Amino acid sequence: GGGQKTFRALLAVPAAGREERGDGGRISASAPPLAGGSPPVERGIFWSRELEEQVPPGFAAEEAAAWLAAARAARVSSLERGGCGRSSNRLARLSDGSRACVRYGINPEQIQGEALSYHLAGVLGMQERLPPMALALVEARGRQWEPVRDELRGSHWAEGAVVSLTRWVDNLTAVVAPAPWGAESGAGRRLQPLSAGELGGLPPEQLVELVQWSDLILFDYLTANFDRLVSNLFSLQWDPRVMRRATSNLLRAPDGGLVFLDNEAGLVHGYRLLAMWDPYNEPLLRSVCVFREGTARRVAELHRRRSAAAELRRRYRAREPLWARLGFLSERQAELLQARVDFVHRHIAHCRAQ
């Protein structure tokens, strides 16, 4: 894939105190109070409101909209190699002074997956975790690209190709998977639960990170994105230390907020490869039994109305002027999205029943 690569690894959540349990490896829902006296989990399965209020805000909707409008209107002043993943991508400096990663997919479905994943995050109420992203049309003689006509010639990008522009974010650092998905997860090739005692004893900053991880794992299941934690789990078969290393396409902002980068494997590419990756994606989802209440509520609505694809289409068409260049999900892909929403809804109901 390839997100921004200027980072250093940080420490994972400590694994001390974890114990084997026969509950499928879920995060425990019953935990002692936080240091301040309030429990981290409410009503058995929801992160507490107090804890959610401590989650860094990420990319605010107004800020994202302003950047997207500016980026679409700006010219590309320069294109540089490096810092944005694969060799076909470029770091663009825009005439408004901002920078953006320009991703040129190996095939159009990767750019389509990037765009649709971004807007599905909006449907789910977690778009603030993804950097603002817009589509752009490569036209060497067009106004937007005219200043970099020579650089385009050397890029081997096809005239008329659709690329994605993702806002560049400074000072991001690597993220190592915390327990129960972290360092010891490979011991028996099964995900370990996060014990009640460990959840209650964790410092607030680590609990705040777990709140974001619960959204990330749910999001990656819905999109069938295998190019993040799932690819690390897959690599355990030949690299037993892989979970101690940085998680692919996931970085941390200076304020502690997680940034979900490079989602081009989602929804389209990932849906073609379900048979290969769902043996890792499903256990990962089942390892989570504590959720943000707002996320669970949105999943319940999409399940009740059977409207996942319709709401994604409506948002995509309303907010992305170039949506028609890439098209939308096929009927089969739309059915798969709804089926995965339904699966998540049943899993949340199962957690509630426990």
XYZ file of N, CA, C and O in Angstrom, residues 262-346:
340
model
N -4.305 5.104 3.706
C -4.158 4.201 2.567
C -5.153 3.051 2.627
O -4.813 1.916 2.946
N -6.402 3.343 2.282
C -7.488 2.367 2.379
C -7.871 1.782 1.024
O -9.017 1.358 0.828
N -6.911 1.742 0.097
C -7.245 1.347 -1.269
C -7.580 -0.141 -1.407
O -8.127 -0.553 -2.431
N -7.271 -0.959 -0.409
C -7.651 -2.376 -0.470
C -9.119 -2.581 -0.111
O -9.645 -3.691 -0.259
N -9.797 -1.541 0.376
C -11.143 -1.690 0.907
C -12.242 -1.768 -0.135
O -12.168 -1.129 -1.186
N -13.254 -2.546 0.165
C -14.546 -2.593 -0.524
C -14.534 -3.213 -1.919
O -15.475 -3.893 -2.302
N -13.522 -2.980 -2.714
C -13.503 -3.507 -4.078
C -12.462 -4.622 -4.175
O -12.795 -5.790 -4.359
N -11.203 -4.257 -4.037
C -10.119 -5.232 -4.071
C -10.300 -6.265 -2.957
O -10.187 -7.482 -3.179
N -10.602 -5.787 -1.751
C -10.776 -6.692 -0.616
C -11.944 -7.651 -0.802
O -11.874 -8.817 -0.381
N -13.027 -7.185 -1.420
C -14.193 -8.040 -1.623
C -13.907 -9.163 -2.624
O -14.556 -10.197 -2.591
N -12.955 -8.960 -3.512
C -12.585 -10.024 -4.449
C -11.786 -11.130 -3.762
O -11.691 -12.243 -4.276
N -11.193 -10.795 -2.609
C -10.271 -11.726 -1.954
C -10.772 -12.179 -0.589
O -9.994 -12.534 0.285
N -12.086 -12.191 -0.417
C -12.655 -12.537 0.889
C -12.238 -13.928 1.349
O -11.959 -14.139 2.535
N -12.216 -14.887 0.440
C -11.901 -16.258 0.834
C -10.516 -16.357 1.457
O -10.290 -17.155 2.376
N -9.602 -15.519 0.990
C -8.237 -15.563 1.509
C -8.109 -14.848 2.849
O -7.421 -15.322 3.756
N -8.795 -13.713 3.002
C -8.526 -12.851 4.146
C -9.552 -12.917 5.273
O -9.245 -12.550 6.403
N -10.784 -13.383 5.004
C -11.768 -13.426 6.088
C -11.408 -14.384 7.219
O -11.835 -14.170 8.361
N -10.620 -15.449 6.978
C -10.173 -16.259 8.121
C -9.355 -15.468 9.142
O -9.177 -15.912 10.273
N -8.869 -14.296 8.742
C -8.153 -13.410 9.674
C -9.048 -12.245 10.104
O -9.005 -11.813 11.256
N -9.863 -11.738 9.185
C -10.700 -10.582 9.480
C -11.807 -10.908 10.481
O -12.117 -10.110 11.359
N -12.433 -12.084 10.360
C -13.535 -12.423 11.263
C -13.080 -12.609 12.710
O -13.690 -12.047 13.629
N -12.020 -13.398 12.976
C -11.562 -13.500 14.374
C -11.147 -12.156 14.960
O -11.315 -11.915 16.153
N -10.613 -11.278 14.108
C -10.221 -9.955 14.575
C -11.446 -9.184 15.047
O -11.448 -8.571 16.121
N -12.517 -9.213 14.263
C -13.750 -8.553 14.687
C -14.277 -9.176 15.980
O -14.687 -8.459 16.901
N -14.248 -10.501 16.071
C -14.783 -11.176 17.264
C -13.937 -10.894 18.510
O -14.402 -11.113 19.625
N -12.730 -10.401 18.325
C -11.892 -10.074 19.479
C -12.318 -8.775 20.147
O -11.796 -8.418 21.196
N -13.254 -8.065 19.544
C -13.719 -6.784 20.079
C -15.146 -6.946 20.586
O -16.035 -7.356 19.843
N -15.362 -6.633 21.868
C -16.722 -6.648 22.402
C -17.028 -5.377 23.194
O -17.934 -5.356 24.031
N -16.255 -4.347 22.946
C -16.547 -3.023 23.497
C -16.498 -2.048 22.325
O -15.544 -2.067 21.546
N -17.516 -1.201 22.187
C -17.656 -0.367 21.003
C -17.981 1.071 21.384
O -18.503 1.336 22.471
N -17.704 1.978 20.476
C -18.257 3.322 20.621
C -19.761 3.234 20.390
O -20.214 2.604 19.432
N -20.518 3.854 21.272
C -21.978 3.739 21.169
C -22.485 4.311 19.852
O -23.395 3.755 19.221
N -21.904 5.424 19.412
C -22.333 6.021 18.148
C -22.089 5.098 16.966
O -22.914 5.019 16.043
N -20.981 4.391 16.969
C -20.691 3.448 15.894
C -21.710 2.318 15.895
O -22.248 1.946 14.844
N -21.991 1.765 17.058
C -22.972 0.683 17.160
C -24.352 1.145 16.704
O -25.086 0.396 16.047
N -24.696 2.387 17.029
C -26.010 2.916 16.638
C -26.113 3.043 15.116
O -27.139 2.690 14.512
N -25.032 3.497 14.485
C -25.063 3.636 13.021
C -25.135 2.277 12.342
O -25.833 2.105 11.342
N -24.406 1.305 12.871
C -24.480 -0.052 12.318
C -25.907 -0.588 12.453
O -26.444 -1.202 11.516
N -26.533 -0.352 13.597
C -27.904 -0.826 13.817
C -28.871 -0.199 12.818
O -29.765 -0.878 12.291
N -28.693 1.084 12.528
C -29.561 1.771 11.559
C -29.359 1.212 10.151
O -30.325 0.979 9.416
N -28.104 1.017 9.761
C -27.824 0.471 8.429
C -28.371 -0.950 8.308
O -28.808 -1.371 7.229
N -28.355 -1.689 9.386
C -28.927 -3.033 9.398
C -30.450 -2.979 9.293
O -31.057 -3.678 8.470
N -31.062 -2.130 10.111
C -32.528 -2.068 10.148
C -33.100 -1.614 8.814
O -34.077 -2.167 8.316
N -32.474 -0.607 8.213
C -32.980 -0.058 6.948
C -32.443 -0.788 5.720
O -32.896 -0.519 4.608
N -31.469 -1.668 5.935
C -30.791 -2.337 4.822
C -30.333 -1.303 3.791
O -30.555 -1.449 2.587
N -29.662 -0.271 4.298
C -29.382 0.907 3.475
C -27.903 1.216 3.330
O -27.542 2.324 2.939
N -27.021 0.266 3.645
C -25.588 0.580 3.658
C -25.108 1.099 2.314
O -24.480 2.157 2.222
N -25.394 0.374 1.237
C -24.928 0.797 -0.083
C -25.621 2.081 -0.528
O -24.987 2.971 -1.118
N -26.925 2.206 -0.253
C -27.659 3.403 -0.674
C -27.120 4.654 0.015
O -26.954 5.703 -0.623
N -26.820 4.565 1.301
C -26.300 5.733 2.015
C -24.882 6.071 1.563
O -24.514 7.241 1.460
N -24.081 5.024 1.295
C -22.734 5.268 0.781
C -22.809 5.932 -0.591
O -22.088 6.900 -0.860
N -23.678 5.438 -1.469
C -23.818 6.027 -2.799
C -24.251 7.487 -2.713
O -23.716 8.349 -3.407
N -25.213 7.768 -1.848
C -25.721 9.137 -1.720
C -24.607 10.079 -1.253
O -24.432 11.174 -1.808
N -23.845 9.649 -0.288
C -22.773 10.507 0.230
C -21.655 10.685 -0.801
O -21.151 11.792 -1.003
N -21.279 9.616 -1.448
C -20.217 9.636 -2.460
C -20.579 10.572 -3.609
O -19.773 11.420 -4.024
N -21.791 10.459 -4.121
C -22.216 11.298 -5.251
C -22.339 12.760 -4.852
O -22.066 13.660 -5.655
N -22.748 13.010 -3.613
C -22.934 14.394 -3.170
C -21.616 15.110 -2.893
O -21.508 16.328 -3.057
N -20.587 14.344 -2.501
C -19.355 14.978 -2.016
C -18.143 14.785 -2.921
O -17.106 15.398 -2.653
N -18.247 13.952 -3.938
C -17.109 13.721 -4.822
C -17.500 14.016 -6.272
O -18.168 13.214 -6.919
N -17.079 15.176 -6.800
C -17.474 15.563 -8.160
C -17.066 14.563 -9.244
O -17.733 14.484 -10.280
N -16.006 13.809 -9.014
C -15.518 12.879 -10.041
C -15.996 11.441 -9.819
O -15.447 10.511 -10.413
N -17.019 11.260 -9.005
C -17.450 9.903 -8.653
C -17.782 9.069 -9.895
O -17.477 7.877 -9.952
N -18.388 9.689 -10.901
C -18.839 8.925 -12.072
C -17.670 8.373 -12.889
O -17.830 7.402 -13.627
N -16.492 8.982 -12.764
C -15.324 8.487 -13.504
C -14.933 7.088 -13.058
O -14.388 6.313 -13.835
N -15.160 6.787 -11.794
C -14.808 5.462 -11.260
C -16.015 4.565 -11.067
O -15.883 3.351 -10.975
N -17.194 5.187 -10.990
C -18.390 4.399 -10.752
C -18.529 3.991 -9.298
O -17.753 4.389 -8.424
N -19.566 3.184 -9.058
C -19.895 2.772 -7.697
C -19.701 1.263 -7.578
O -19.207 0.594 -8.480
N -20.069 0.719 -6.440
C -20.010 -0.717 -6.218
C -20.928 -1.445 -7.200
O -21.983 -0.926 -7.586
N -20.543 -2.643 -7.572
C -21.444 -3.498 -8.344
C -22.576 -3.955 -7.425
O -22.517 -3.807 -6.202
N -23.605 -4.529 -8.026
C -24.718 -5.029 -7.218
C -24.234 -6.080 -6.220
O -24.659 -6.099 -5.062
N -23.337 -6.961 -6.664
C -22.804 -7.988 -5.783
C -22.005 -7.384 -4.635
O -22.122 -7.802 -3.484
N -21.185 -6.373 -4.930
C -20.404 -5.710 -3.882
C -21.311 -4.994 -2.886
O -21.055 -4.997 -1.682
N -22.376 -4.378 -3.391
C -23.335 -3.714 -2.506
C -23.981 -4.727 -1.565
O -24.190 -4.449 -0.375
N -24.307 -5.911 -2.090
C -24.880 -6.967 -1.245
C -23.883 -7.432 -0.191
O -24.253 -7.696 0.958
N -22.617 -7.533 -0.575
C -21.591 -7.942 0.381
C -21.436 -6.914 1.494
O -21.269 -7.280 2.668
N -21.485 -5.636 1.148
C -21.381 -4.586 2.176
C -22.521 -4.728 3.174
O -22.299 -4.692 4.395
N -23.762 -4.906 2.676
C -24.890 -5.043 3.587
C -24.752 -6.302 4.435
O -25.043 -6.282 5.641
N -24.286 -7.392 3.839
C -24.118 -8.634 4.590
C -23.094 -8.460 5.705
O -23.254 -9.013 6.808
N -22.064 -7.689 5.452
C -21.037 -7.479 6.474
C -21.555 -6.546 7.574
O -21.233 -6.722 8.750
N -22.366 -5.555 7.210
C -23.034 -4.723 8.219
C -23.909 -5.603 9.104
O -23.904 -5.484 10.336
N -24.664 -6.500 8.480
C -25.544 -7.390 9.244
C -24.735 -8.286 10.186
O -25.154 -8.554 11.321
N -23.596 -8.766 9.714
C -22.732 -9.620 10.534
C -22.222 -8.853 11.759
O -22.226 -9.373 12.873
N -21.787 -7.598 11.542
C -21.316 -6.774 12.659
C -22.460 -6.532 13.648
O -22.270 -6.602 14.864
N -23.643 -6.247 13.126
C -24.798 -6.016 13.996
C -25.079 -7.245 14.864
O -25.327 -7.114 16.073
N -25.018 -8.442 14.261
C -25.248 -9.671 15.037
C -24.152 -9.863 16.074
O -24.420 -10.317 17.194
